[in-house]
Coordinates of C-alpha atoms in Angstrom, one line a residue:
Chain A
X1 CA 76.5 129.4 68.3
X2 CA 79.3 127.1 69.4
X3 CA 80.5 123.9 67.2
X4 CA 81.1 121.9 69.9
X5 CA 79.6 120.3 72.6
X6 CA 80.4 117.8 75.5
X7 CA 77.3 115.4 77.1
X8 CA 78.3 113.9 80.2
X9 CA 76.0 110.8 80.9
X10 CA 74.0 110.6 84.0
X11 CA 74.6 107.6 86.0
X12 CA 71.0 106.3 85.6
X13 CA 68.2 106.6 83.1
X14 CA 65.5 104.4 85.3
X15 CA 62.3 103.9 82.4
X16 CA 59.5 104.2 85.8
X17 CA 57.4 107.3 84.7
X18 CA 59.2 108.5 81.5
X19 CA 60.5 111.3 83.5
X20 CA 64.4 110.4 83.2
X21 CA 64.0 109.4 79.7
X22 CA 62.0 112.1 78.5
X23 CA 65.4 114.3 80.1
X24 CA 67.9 112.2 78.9
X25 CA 66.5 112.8 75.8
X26 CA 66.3 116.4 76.0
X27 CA 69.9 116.6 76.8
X28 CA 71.0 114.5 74.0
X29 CA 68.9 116.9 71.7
X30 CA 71.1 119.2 72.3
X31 CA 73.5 118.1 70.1
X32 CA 71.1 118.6 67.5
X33 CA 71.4 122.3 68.0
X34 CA 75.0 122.1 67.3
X35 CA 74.7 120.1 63.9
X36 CA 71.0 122.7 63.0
X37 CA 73.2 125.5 62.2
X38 CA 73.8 126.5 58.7
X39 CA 77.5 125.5 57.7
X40 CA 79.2 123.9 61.4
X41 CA 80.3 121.0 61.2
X42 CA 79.8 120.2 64.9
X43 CA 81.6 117.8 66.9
X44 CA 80.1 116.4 70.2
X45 CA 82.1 114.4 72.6
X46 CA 79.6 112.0 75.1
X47 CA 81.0 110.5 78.1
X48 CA 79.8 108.0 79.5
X49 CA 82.3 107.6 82.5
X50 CA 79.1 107.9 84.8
X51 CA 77.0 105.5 83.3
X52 CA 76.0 102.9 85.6
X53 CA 72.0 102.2 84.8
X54 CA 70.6 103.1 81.2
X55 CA 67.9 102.1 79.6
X56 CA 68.3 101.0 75.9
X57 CA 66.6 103.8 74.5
X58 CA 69.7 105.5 75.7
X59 CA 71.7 103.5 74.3
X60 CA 70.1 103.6 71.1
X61 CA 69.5 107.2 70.9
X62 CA 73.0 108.1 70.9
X63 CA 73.4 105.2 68.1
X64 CA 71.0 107.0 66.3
X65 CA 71.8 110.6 66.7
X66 CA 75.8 110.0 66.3
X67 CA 75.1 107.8 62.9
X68 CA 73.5 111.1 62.4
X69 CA 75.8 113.7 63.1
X70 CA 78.6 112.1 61.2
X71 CA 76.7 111.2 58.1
X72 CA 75.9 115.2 58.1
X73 CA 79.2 115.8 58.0
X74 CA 80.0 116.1 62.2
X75 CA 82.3 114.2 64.5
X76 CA 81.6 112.2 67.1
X77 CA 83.6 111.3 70.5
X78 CA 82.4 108.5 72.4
X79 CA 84.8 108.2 75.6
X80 CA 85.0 106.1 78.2
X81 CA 82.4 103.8 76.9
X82 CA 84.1 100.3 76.9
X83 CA 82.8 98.6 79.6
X84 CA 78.8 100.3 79.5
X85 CA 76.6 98.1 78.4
X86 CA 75.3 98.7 74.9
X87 CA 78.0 102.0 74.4
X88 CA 80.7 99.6 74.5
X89 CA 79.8 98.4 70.7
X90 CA 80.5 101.5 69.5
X91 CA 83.6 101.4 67.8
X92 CA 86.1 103.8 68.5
X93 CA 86.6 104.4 65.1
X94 CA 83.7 106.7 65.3
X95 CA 86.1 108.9 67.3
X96 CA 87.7 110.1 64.2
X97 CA 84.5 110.3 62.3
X98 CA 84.8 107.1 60.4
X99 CA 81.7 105.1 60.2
X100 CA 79.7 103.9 63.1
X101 CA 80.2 100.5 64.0
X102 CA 77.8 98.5 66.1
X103 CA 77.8 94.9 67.5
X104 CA 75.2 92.7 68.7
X105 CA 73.1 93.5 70.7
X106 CA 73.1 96.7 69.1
X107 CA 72.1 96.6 65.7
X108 CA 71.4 98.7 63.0
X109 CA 68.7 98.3 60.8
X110 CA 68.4 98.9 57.4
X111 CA 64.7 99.9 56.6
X112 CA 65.1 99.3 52.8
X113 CA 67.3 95.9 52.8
X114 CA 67.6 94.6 56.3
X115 CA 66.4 91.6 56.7
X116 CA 63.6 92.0 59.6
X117 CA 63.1 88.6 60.9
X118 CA 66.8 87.8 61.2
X119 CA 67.7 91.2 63.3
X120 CA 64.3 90.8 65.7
X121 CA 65.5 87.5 66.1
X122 CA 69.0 88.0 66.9
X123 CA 67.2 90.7 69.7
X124 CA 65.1 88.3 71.3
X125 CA 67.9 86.0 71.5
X126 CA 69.9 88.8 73.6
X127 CA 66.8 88.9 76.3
X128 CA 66.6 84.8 75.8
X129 CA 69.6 82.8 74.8
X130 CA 67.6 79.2 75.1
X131 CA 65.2 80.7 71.7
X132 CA 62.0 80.3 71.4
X133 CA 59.9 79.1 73.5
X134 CA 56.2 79.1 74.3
X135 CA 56.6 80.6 77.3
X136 CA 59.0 83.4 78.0
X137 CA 60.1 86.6 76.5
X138 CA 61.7 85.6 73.3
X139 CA 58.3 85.2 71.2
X140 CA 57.2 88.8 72.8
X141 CA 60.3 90.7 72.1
X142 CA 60.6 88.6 68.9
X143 CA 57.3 89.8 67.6
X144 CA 57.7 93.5 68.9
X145 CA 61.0 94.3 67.2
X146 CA 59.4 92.4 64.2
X147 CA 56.7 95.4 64.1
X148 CA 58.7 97.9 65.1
X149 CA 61.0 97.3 62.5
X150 CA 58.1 97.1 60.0
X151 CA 56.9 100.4 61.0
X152 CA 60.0 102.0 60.0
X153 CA 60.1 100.5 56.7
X154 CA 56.2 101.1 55.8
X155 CA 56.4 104.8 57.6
X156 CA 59.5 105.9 58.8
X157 CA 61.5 105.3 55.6
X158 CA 64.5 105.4 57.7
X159 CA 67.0 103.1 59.3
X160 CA 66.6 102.3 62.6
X161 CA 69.1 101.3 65.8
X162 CA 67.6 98.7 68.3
X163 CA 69.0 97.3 71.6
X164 CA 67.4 94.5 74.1
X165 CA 69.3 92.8 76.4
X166 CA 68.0 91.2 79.7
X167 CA 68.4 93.2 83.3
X168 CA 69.2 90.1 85.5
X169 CA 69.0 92.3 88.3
X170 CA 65.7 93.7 88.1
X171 CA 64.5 90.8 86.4
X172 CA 63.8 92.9 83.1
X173 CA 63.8 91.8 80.0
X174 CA 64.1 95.2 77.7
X175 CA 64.4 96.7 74.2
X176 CA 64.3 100.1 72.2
X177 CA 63.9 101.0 68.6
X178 CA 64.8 104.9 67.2
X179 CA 65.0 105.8 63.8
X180 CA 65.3 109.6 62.6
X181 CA 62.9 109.2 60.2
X182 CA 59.4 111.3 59.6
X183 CA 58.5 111.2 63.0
X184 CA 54.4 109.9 63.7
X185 CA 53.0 113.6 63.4
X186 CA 54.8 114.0 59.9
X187 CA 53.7 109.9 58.3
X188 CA 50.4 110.8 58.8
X189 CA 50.6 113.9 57.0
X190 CA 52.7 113.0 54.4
X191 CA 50.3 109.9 53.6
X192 CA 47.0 112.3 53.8
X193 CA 46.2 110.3 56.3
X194 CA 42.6 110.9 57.2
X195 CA 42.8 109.8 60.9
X196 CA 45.0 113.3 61.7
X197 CA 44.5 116.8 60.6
X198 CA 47.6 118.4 60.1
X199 CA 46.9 121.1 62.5
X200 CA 47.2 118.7 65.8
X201 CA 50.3 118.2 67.8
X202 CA 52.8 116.0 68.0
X203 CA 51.1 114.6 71.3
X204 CA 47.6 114.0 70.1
X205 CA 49.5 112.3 66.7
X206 CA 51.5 109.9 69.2
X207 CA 48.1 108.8 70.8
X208 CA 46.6 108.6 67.8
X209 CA 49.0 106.3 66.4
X210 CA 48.8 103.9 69.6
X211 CA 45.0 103.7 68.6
X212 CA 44.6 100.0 67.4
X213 CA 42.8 99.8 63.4
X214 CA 45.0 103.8 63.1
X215 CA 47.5 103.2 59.7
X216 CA 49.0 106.6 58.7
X217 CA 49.2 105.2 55.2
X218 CA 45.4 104.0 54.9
X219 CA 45.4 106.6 51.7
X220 CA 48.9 106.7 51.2
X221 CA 49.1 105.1 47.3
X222 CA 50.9 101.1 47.2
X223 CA 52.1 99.6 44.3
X224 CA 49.8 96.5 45.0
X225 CA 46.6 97.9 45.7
X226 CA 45.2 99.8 48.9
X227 CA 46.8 99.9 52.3
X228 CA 48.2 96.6 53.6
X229 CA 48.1 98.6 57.0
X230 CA 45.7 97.9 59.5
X231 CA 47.4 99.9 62.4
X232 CA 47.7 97.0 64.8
X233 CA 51.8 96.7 65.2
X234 CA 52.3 99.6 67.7
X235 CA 48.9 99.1 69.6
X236 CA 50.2 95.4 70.0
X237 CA 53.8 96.6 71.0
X238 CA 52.2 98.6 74.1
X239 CA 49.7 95.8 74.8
X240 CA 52.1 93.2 75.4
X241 CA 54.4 95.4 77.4
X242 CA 51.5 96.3 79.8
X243 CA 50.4 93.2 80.0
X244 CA 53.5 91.5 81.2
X245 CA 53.1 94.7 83.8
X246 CA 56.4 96.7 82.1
X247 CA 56.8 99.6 81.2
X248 CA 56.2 101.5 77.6
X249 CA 57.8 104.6 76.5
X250 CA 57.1 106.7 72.9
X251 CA 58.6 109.4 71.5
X252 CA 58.0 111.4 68.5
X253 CA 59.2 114.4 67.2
X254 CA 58.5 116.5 70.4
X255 CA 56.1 114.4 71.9
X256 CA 56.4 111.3 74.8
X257 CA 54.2 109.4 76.2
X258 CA 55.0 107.0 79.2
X259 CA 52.5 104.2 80.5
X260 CA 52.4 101.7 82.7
X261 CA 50.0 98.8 83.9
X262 CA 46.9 100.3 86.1
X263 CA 48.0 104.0 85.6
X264 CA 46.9 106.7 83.4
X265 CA 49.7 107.5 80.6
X266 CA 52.0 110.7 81.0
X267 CA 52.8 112.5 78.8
X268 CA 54.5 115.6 77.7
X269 CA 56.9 117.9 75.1
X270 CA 60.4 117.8 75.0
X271 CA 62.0 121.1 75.5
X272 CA 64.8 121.4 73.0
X273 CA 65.0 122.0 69.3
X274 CA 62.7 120.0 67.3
X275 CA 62.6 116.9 69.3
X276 CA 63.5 113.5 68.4
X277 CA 63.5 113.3 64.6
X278 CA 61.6 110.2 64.0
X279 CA 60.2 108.3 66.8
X280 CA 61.9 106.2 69.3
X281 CA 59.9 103.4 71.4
X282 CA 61.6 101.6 74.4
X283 CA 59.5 98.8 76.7
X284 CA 61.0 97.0 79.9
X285 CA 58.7 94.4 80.7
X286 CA 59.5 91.7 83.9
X287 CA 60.6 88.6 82.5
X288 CA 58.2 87.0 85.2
X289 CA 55.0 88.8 83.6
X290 CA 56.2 87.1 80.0
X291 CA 54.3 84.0 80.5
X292 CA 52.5 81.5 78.2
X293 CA 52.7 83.3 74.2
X294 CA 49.5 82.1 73.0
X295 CA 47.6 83.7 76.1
X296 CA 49.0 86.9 76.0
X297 CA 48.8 87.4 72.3
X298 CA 44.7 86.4 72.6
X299 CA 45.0 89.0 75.3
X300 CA 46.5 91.9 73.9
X301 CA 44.1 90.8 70.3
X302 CA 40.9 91.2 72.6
X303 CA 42.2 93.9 74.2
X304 CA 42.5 96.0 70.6
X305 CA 39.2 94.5 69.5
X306 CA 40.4 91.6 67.5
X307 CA 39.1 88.3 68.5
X308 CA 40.2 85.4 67.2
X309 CA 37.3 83.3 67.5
X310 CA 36.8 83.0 64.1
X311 CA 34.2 80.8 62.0
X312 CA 35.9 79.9 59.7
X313 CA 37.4 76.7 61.2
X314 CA 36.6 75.1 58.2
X315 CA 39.8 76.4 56.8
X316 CA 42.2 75.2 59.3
X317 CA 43.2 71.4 58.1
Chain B
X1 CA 56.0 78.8 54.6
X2 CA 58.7 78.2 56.7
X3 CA 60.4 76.8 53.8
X4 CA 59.6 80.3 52.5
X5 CA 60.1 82.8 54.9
X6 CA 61.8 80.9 57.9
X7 CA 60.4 80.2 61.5
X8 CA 59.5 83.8 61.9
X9 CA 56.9 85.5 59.6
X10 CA 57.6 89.2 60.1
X11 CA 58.1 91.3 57.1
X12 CA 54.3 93.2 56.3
X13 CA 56.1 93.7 53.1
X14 CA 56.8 90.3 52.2
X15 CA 53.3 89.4 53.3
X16 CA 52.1 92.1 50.8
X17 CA 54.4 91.0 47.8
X18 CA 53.7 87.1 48.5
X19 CA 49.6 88.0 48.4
X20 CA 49.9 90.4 45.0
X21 CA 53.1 88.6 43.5
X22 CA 52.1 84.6 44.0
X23 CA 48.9 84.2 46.0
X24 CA 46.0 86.6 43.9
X25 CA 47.5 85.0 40.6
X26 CA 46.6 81.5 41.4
X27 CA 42.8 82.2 42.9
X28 CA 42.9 83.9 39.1
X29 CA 43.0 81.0 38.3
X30 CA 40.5 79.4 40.5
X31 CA 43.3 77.1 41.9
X32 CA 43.3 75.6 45.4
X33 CA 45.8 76.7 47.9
X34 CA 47.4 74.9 50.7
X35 CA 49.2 77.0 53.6
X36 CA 51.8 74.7 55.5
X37 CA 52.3 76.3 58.3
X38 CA 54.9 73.3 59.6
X39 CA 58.2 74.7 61.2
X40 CA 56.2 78.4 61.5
X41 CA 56.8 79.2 65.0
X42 CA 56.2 83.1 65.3
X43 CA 54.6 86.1 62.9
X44 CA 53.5 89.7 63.2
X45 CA 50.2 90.7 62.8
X46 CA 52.0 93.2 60.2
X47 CA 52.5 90.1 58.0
X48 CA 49.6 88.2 58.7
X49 CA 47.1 90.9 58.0
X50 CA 48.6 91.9 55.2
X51 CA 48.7 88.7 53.4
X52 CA 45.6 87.2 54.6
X53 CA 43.6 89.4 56.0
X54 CA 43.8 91.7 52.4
X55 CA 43.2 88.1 51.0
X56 CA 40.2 87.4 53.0
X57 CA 38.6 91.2 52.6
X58 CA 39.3 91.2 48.9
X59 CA 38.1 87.8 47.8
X60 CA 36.4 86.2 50.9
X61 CA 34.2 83.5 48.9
X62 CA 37.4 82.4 47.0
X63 CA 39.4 82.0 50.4
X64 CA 36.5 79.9 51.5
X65 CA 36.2 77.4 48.7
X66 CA 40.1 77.8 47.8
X67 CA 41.9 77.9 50.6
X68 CA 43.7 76.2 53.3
X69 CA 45.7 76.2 55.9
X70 CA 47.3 73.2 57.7
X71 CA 49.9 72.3 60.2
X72 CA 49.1 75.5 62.4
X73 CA 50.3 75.6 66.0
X74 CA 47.7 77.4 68.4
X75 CA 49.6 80.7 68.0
X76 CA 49.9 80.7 63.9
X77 CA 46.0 79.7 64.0
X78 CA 45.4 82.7 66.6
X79 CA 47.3 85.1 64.0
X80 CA 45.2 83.4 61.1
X81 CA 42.1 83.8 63.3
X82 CA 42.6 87.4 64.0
X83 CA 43.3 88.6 60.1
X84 CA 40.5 86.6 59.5
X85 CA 38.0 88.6 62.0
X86 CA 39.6 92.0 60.1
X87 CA 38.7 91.0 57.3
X88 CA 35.2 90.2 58.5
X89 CA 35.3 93.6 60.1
X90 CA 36.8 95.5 57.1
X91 CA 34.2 94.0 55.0
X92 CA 31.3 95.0 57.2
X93 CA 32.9 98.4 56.5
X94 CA 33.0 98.4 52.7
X95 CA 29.9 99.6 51.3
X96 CA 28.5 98.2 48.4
X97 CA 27.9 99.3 45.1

């Protein structure tokens, strides 16, 4: 097995079927066969010299996968990079294997300390510099990373790298989340969960998970009392992409899953090692389907069963 | 409770804390409570549910008589609205004893 490895970018990672992304990933896995076996410490060098249209969960899966490498004990070369957007906040300091550095609007996470509200925030912010608004993508992307984020610190356990930025060009406002965490399969598992049997696949875990009132940690013991979960953060993330007619993408451990307004989801297994460790989400959603906040949230809530309609008015002052 | 946790209310952990940690003690003690939801702009359904819809499902004659919430822009009351039907729903789901 060699300890070394050199990725050369593809010039576009498009996020319209899943079928780039799903590859990119695979290829970007491979480096994970370098770093598997038993005493290399592997170095991978990634060009991006060819990059011209990536998707942020590109962009964040190298984040995720070099912060990685090195913390195991690999190098990383990051070349040509400076002027891609999202691989130019790498800092070339991770060259020599010194700590990853990322700048807005790539960010890294910190599941036990970060502060949630400030990083989703700082996100929506890079897809809408005016803030929030009623209308728009800021609230959207503003709530998604908010749950995303949550679901790494609730089930992941594991920090997480996040990109958005907005595609003037294609007039799409986009963002990813990865984390190399326990990976969707492997939460509900670990938590006993009694929505999956241990014995199903990483595919029928990822569509389990993007079933709306599905928590893997409905068992799983709190220190307050039962589950706070009620499995509604993910389900929403894919409503609200779908609904503003984008385009969602989830990966887990070997498992993907692509959808898209009006079409049937694809799906399939990555091809190389273990797959993504942890689970990685990207959504590209048109900027012109992001309309009034208040309608599309009663949207996607209706759409996962939860009505707001509720009688207890009395309680609102 | 944007005094207390800013314009955005995102953390499901800090919704769960601020339920167990501040809220539960004072329906102990049969106090009232009033939710300003002034200078809220945003939450997750993370948060909410886990703060009120938990709030609702565990003590939903208390919430009633004891609680409310003021100063909600349509979206905060749609949040409110929705981990109020949960806990409705989870409810209906308990059996009793």
């Amino acid at each position: 097995m060699p300890n070394s490895l050199r990725l050369t970018l593809p010039a576009q990672v498009r996020e319209a079927g899943g079928t780039d992304l799903s590859a990119f990933i695979d290829m970007v896995l491979e480096g994970e066969l370098i770093f598997e076996a038993d005493g290399t410490r592997g170095e991978v060098t990634v060009d991006c010299a060819n990059v011209e249209l990536h998707t942020p969960a590109c962009v964040v899966a190298i984040a995720a996968l070099a912060d990685r490498w090195i913390a195991g004990g690999g190098r990383v070369l990051l070349l040509n990079q400076a002027d891609k957007t999202g691989y130019a906040a790498f800092d070339p300091r991770s060259q020599t294997g010194g700590p990853l550095f990322v700048a807005p609007p790539l960010f890294e996470f910190d599941w036990a300390t970060g502060k949630l509200e400030t990083i989703a925030s700082a996100l929506a912010s890079a897809c809408a510099p005016a803030g929030y608004e009623p209308r728009g993508p800021y609230p959207v992307v503003q709530y998604c990373c908010g749950e995303l984020f949550s679901n790494c610190r609730q089930h992941a356990r594991a920090n997480a790298f996040a990109f958005a930025d907005f595609d003037a060009e294609r007039d799409l406002v986009r963002f990813a989340v990865a984390d190399c965490g326990s990976g969707l399969k492997q939460s509900f598992v670990q938590n006993e969960s009694p929505h999956v049997h241990p014995s199903v696949d990483d595919v029928d875990a990822v569509k389990i998970a993007l079933k709306p009132g599905i928590s893997s940690t409905t068992r799983a013991r709190h220190p307050y009392s039962r589950s706070p979960n009620y499995g509604v953060g993910l389900s929403m993330v894919r409503e609200f992409t779908l609904l503003a007619g984008g385009h969602f993408f989830i990966q887990s451990r070997r498992a993907w899953l692509y959808e898209t307004a009006g079409r049937l989801p694809s799906q399939g297994n990555c091809q190389v090692s273990a797959g993504w460790p942890g689970t990685l989400v990207n959504a590209a959603m048109p900027k012109v389907g992001c309309g009034e906040y208040l309608d599309m949230l009663r949207s996607a809530h209706r759409a996962l069963g939860l009505t707001d309609d509720t009688p207890e008015d009395k309680l609102f002052g | 409770m944007a005094k207390r946790f800013g314009s955005f209310l995102g953390d499901g952990d800090a919704g769960n804390s601020f339920r167990c940690e501040e809220i539960e003690p004072l329906l102990d003690r049969e106090e009232e409570i009033v939710f300003d939801f002034g200078g809220v702009e945003n939450l997750t359904d993370s948060f909410c549910n886990a703060c009120f819809a938990n709030l609702a499902a565990e003590r939903p004659d208390t919430v009633k008589s004891n609680v409310r919430f003021i100063n909600c822009s349509p979206v905060v009351q749609a949040f409110l609205s929705s981990a109020l039907n949960l806990a409705r729903i989870r409810l209906k789901q308990t059996p009793t004893r």
